[in-house]
Coordinates of C-alpha atoms in Angstrom, one line a residue:
Chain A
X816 CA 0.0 0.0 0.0
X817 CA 3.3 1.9 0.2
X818 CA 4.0 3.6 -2.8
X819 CA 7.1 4.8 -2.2
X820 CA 8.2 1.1 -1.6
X821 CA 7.0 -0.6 -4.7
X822 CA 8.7 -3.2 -6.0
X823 CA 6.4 -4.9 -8.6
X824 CA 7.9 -5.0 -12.1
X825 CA 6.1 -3.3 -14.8
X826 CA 4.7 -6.0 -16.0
X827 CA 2.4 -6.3 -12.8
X828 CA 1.6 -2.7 -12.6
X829 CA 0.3 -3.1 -15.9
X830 CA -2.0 -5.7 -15.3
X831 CA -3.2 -4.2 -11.8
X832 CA -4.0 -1.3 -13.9
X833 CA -6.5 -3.7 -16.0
X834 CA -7.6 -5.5 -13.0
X835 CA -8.6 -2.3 -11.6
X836 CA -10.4 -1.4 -14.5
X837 CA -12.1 -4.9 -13.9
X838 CA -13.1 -4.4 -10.8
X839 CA -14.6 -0.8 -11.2
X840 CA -17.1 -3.1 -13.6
X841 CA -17.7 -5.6 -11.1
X842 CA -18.6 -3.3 -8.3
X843 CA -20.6 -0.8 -10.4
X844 CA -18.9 2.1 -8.6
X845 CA -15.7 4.7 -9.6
X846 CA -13.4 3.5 -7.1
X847 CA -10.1 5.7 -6.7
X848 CA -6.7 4.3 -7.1
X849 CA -4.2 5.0 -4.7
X850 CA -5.6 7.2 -2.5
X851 CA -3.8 8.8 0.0
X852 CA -5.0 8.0 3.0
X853 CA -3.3 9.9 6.4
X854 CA -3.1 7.5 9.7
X855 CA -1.1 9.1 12.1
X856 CA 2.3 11.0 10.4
X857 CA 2.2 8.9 7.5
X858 CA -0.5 7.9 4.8
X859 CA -1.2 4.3 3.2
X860 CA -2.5 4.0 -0.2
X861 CA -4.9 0.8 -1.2
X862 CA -4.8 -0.4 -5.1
X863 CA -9.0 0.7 -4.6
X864 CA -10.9 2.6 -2.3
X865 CA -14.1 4.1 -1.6
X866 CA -14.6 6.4 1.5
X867 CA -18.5 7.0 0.2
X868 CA -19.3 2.7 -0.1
X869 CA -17.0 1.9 2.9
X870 CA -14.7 -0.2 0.2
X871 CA -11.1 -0.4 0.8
X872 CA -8.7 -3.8 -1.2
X873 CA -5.5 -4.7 -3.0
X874 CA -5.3 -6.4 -5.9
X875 CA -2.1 -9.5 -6.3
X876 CA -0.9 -10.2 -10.1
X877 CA 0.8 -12.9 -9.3
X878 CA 0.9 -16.2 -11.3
X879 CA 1.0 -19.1 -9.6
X880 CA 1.9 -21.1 -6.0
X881 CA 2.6 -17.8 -3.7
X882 CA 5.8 -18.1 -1.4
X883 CA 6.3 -16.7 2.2
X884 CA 7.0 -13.4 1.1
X885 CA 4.0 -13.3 -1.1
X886 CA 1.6 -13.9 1.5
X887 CA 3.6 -11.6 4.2
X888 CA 2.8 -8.6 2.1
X889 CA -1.0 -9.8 2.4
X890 CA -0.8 -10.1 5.7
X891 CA 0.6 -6.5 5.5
X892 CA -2.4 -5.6 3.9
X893 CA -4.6 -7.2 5.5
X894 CA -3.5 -5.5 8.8
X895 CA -3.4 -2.0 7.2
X896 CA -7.3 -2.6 6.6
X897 CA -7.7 -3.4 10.1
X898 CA -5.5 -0.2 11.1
X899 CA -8.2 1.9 9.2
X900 CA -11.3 0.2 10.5
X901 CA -9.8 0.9 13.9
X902 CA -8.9 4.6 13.5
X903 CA -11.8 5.3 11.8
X904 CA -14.0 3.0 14.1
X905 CA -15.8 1.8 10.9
X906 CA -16.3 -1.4 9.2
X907 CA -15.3 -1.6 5.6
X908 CA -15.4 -3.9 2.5
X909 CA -12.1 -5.5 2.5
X910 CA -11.1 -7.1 -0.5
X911 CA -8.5 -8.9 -2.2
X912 CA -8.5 -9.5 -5.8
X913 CA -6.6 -12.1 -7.7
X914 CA -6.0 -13.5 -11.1
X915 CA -5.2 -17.0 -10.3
X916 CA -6.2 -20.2 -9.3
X917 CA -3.3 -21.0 -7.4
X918 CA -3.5 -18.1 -5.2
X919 CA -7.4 -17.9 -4.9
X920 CA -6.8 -21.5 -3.5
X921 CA -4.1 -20.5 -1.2
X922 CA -5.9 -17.9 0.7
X923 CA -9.1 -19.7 0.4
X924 CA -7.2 -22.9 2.1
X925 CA -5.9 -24.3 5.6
X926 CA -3.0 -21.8 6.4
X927 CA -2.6 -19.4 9.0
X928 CA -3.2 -16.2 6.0
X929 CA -6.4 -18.2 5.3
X930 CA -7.9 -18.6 9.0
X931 CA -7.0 -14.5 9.1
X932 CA -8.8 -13.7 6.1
X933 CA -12.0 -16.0 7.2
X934 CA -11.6 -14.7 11.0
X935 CA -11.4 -10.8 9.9
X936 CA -13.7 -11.2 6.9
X937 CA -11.7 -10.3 4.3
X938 CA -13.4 -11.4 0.9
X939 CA -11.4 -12.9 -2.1
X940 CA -12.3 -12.2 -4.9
X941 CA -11.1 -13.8 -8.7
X942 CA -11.1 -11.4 -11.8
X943 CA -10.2 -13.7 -14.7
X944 CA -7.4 -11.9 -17.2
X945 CA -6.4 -12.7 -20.6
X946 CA -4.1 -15.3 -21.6
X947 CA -1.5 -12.7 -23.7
X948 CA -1.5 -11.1 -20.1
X949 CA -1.2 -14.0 -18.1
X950 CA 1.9 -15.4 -20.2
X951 CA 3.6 -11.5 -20.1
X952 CA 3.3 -11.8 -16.2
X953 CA 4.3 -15.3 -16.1
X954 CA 7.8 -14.3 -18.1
X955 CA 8.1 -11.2 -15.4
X956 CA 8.3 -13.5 -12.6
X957 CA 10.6 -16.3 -14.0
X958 CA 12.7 -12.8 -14.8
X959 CA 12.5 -11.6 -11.1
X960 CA 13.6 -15.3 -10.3
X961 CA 16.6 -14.6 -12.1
X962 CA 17.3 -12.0 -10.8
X963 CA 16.8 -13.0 -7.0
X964 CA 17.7 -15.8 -7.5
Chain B
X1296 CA 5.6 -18.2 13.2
X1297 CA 5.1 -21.0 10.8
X1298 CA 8.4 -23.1 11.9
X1299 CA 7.9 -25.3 8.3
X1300 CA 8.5 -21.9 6.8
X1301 CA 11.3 -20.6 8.9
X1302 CA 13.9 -19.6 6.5
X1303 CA 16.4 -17.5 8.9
X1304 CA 20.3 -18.5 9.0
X1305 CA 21.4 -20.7 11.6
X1306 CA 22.9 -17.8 13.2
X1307 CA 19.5 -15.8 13.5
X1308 CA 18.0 -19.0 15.1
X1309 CA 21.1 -19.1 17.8
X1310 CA 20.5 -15.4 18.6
X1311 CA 16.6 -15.8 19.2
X1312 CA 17.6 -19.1 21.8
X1313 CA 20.0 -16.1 23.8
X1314 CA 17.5 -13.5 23.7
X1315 CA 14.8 -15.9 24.5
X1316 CA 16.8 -16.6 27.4
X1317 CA 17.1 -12.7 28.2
X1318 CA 13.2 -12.3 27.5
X1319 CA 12.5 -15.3 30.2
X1320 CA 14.7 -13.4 32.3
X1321 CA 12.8 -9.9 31.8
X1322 CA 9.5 -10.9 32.2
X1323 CA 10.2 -13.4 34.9
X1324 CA 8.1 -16.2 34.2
X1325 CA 8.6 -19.5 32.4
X1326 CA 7.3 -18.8 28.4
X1327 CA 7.2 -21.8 25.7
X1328 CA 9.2 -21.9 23.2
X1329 CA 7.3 -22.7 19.8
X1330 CA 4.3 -23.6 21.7
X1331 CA 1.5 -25.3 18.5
X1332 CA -1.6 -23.1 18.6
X1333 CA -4.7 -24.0 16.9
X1334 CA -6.3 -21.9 14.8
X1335 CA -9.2 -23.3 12.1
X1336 CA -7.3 -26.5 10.7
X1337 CA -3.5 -25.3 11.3
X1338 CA -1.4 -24.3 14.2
X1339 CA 0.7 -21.0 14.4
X1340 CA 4.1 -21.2 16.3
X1341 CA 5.1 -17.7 18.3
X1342 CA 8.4 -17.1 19.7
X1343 CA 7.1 -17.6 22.7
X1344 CA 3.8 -17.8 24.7
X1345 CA 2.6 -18.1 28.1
X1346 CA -1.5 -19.1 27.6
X1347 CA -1.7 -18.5 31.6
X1348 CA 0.0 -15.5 31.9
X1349 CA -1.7 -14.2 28.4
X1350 CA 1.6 -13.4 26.3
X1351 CA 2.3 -14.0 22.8
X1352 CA 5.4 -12.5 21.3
X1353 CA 8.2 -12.6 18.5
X1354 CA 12.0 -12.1 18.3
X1355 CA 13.5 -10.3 15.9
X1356 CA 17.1 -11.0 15.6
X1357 CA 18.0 -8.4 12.8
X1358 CA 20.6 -6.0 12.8
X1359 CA 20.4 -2.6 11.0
X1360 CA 17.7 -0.6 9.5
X1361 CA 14.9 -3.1 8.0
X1362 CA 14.0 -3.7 4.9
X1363 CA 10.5 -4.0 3.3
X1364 CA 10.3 -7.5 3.5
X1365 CA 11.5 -7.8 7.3
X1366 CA 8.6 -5.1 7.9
X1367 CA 6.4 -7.5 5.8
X1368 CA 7.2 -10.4 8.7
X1369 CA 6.6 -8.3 11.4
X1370 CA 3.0 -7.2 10.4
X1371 CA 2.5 -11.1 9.5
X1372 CA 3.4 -11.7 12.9
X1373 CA 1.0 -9.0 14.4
X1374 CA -1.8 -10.0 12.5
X1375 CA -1.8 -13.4 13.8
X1376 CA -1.3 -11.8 17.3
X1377 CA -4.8 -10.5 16.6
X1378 CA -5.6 -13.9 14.9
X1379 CA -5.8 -15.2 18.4
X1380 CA -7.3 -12.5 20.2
X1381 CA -10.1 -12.7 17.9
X1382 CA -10.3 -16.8 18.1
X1383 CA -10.1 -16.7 21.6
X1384 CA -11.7 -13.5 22.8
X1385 CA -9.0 -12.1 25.1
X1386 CA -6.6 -9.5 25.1
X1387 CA -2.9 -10.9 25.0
X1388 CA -0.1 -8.8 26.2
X1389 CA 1.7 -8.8 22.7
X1390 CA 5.4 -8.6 22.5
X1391 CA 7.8 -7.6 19.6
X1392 CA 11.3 -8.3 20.9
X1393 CA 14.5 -6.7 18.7
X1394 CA 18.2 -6.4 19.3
X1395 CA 18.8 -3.6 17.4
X1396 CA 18.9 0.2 17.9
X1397 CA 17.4 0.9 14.3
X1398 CA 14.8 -1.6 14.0
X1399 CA 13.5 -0.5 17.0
X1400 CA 13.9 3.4 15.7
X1401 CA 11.9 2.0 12.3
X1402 CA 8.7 0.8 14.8
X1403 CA 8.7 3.7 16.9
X1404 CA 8.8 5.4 14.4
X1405 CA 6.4 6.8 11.4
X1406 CA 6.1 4.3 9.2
X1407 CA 2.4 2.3 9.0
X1408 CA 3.7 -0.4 10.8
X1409 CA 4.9 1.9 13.7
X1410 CA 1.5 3.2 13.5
X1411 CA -0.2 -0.7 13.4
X1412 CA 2.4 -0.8 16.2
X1413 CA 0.8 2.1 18.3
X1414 CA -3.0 1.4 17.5
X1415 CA -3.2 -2.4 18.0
X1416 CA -1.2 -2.3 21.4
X1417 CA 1.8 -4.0 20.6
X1418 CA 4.9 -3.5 23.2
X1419 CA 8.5 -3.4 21.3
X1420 CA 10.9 -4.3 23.8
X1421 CA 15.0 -3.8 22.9
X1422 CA 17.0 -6.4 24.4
X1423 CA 20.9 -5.9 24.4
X1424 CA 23.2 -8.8 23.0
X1425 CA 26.8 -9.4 23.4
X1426 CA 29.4 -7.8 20.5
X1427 CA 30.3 -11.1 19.6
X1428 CA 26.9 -12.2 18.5
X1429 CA 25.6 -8.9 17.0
X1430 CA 29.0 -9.4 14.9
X1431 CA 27.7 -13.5 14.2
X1432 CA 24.8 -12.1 12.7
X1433 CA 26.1 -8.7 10.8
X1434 CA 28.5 -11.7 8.9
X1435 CA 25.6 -14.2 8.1
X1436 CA 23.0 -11.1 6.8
X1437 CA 25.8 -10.1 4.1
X1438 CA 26.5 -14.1 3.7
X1439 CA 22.8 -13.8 2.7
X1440 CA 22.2 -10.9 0.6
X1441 CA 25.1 -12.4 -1.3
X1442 CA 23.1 -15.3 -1.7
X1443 CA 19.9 -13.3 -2.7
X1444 CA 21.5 -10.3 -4.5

């Protein structure tokens, strides 16, 4: 939610652009992208938020099994919705969106991520993307691999 | 505090058995060590955790200013802090424990984790440890980011 501290390549900005778009459509209202939004000195800024429908989320392009760190930064998110529900002393819409299988079955699974997203009702939500965009992020990440590796 | 997961150089995992020690010490009662909680169909594993005396709490054996996926860990580990508070609905004294001046600067400080820090009532407690293993585990954190760069 961090701007300043993005590290997706441009490959996944791209498609979290789209998704966005996608997900607008889905939930029949403008939502803004990357809002600022102050808590404390410091400000967070969702993928999609709604102050007027109570709707804050995130949305993962990622292809595939997650690993640790993958579900970490969810957990980060996750807990930066919480942060707002408790300053604000309102319940919101929490969502994550994803555009896999793989993941949707992950969080929707047995872990510890999964028992937090069930526990704090956080919805999980699938938005189906093209295959040309599936195959571009799926050469980003075996890239990033490389590069990590 | 998934030990399956637990990817942290042999040297990190000595430093948390000394400071374990030194928390013990501070808080002067007998905590578990990896105690197997039950949440939905899985099990989280803190640091350490004292069910009678209602503590739950995590060691951070970093040295030097984090980065964003150390940050990532530590809101991981705070959301499943809250993960049990909700499951079991009591408040746990929740503990972050670090060794080092700047991590404990970065959650005191203004960052949104500082500020998840502040809201959600979790104590960060500095805990000194010898030159000779700060040293240890300056050597194995560059032994890593060779391996990772």
């Amino acid at each position: 939610m961090e701007k300043e501290e993005k590290s997706s390549s441009i490959e996944q900005q791209m498609a979290e652009q789209v998704i966005f778009q996608k997900v607008n459509d889905w939930l029949g209202i403008e939502l803004v992208e990357n809002a600022k939004i102050f808590v404390g000195n410091t400000f967070m800024q969702p993928d999609f938020y709604s102050k007027a429908d109570g709707i804050i989320g995130e949305i993962f392009a990622h292809i595939g099994k997650p690993k640790k760190a993958q579900d970490n930064k969810i957990s980060n998110d996750i807990l930066k919705m919480l942060l707002l529900e408790k300053i604000e002393g309102k319940i919101y819409r929490k969502i994550i969106v994803v555009c896999d299988e793989d993941e949707m079955k992950k969080l929707k699974g047995t872990s510890v991520l999964a028992e937090c997203i069930r526990q704090f009702d956080i919805e999980v939500k699938m938005i189906e993307i093209e295959t040309d965009l599936r195959d571009t992020l799926i050469e980003a990440q075996k890239r990033q691999r490389m590069v990590n590796a």
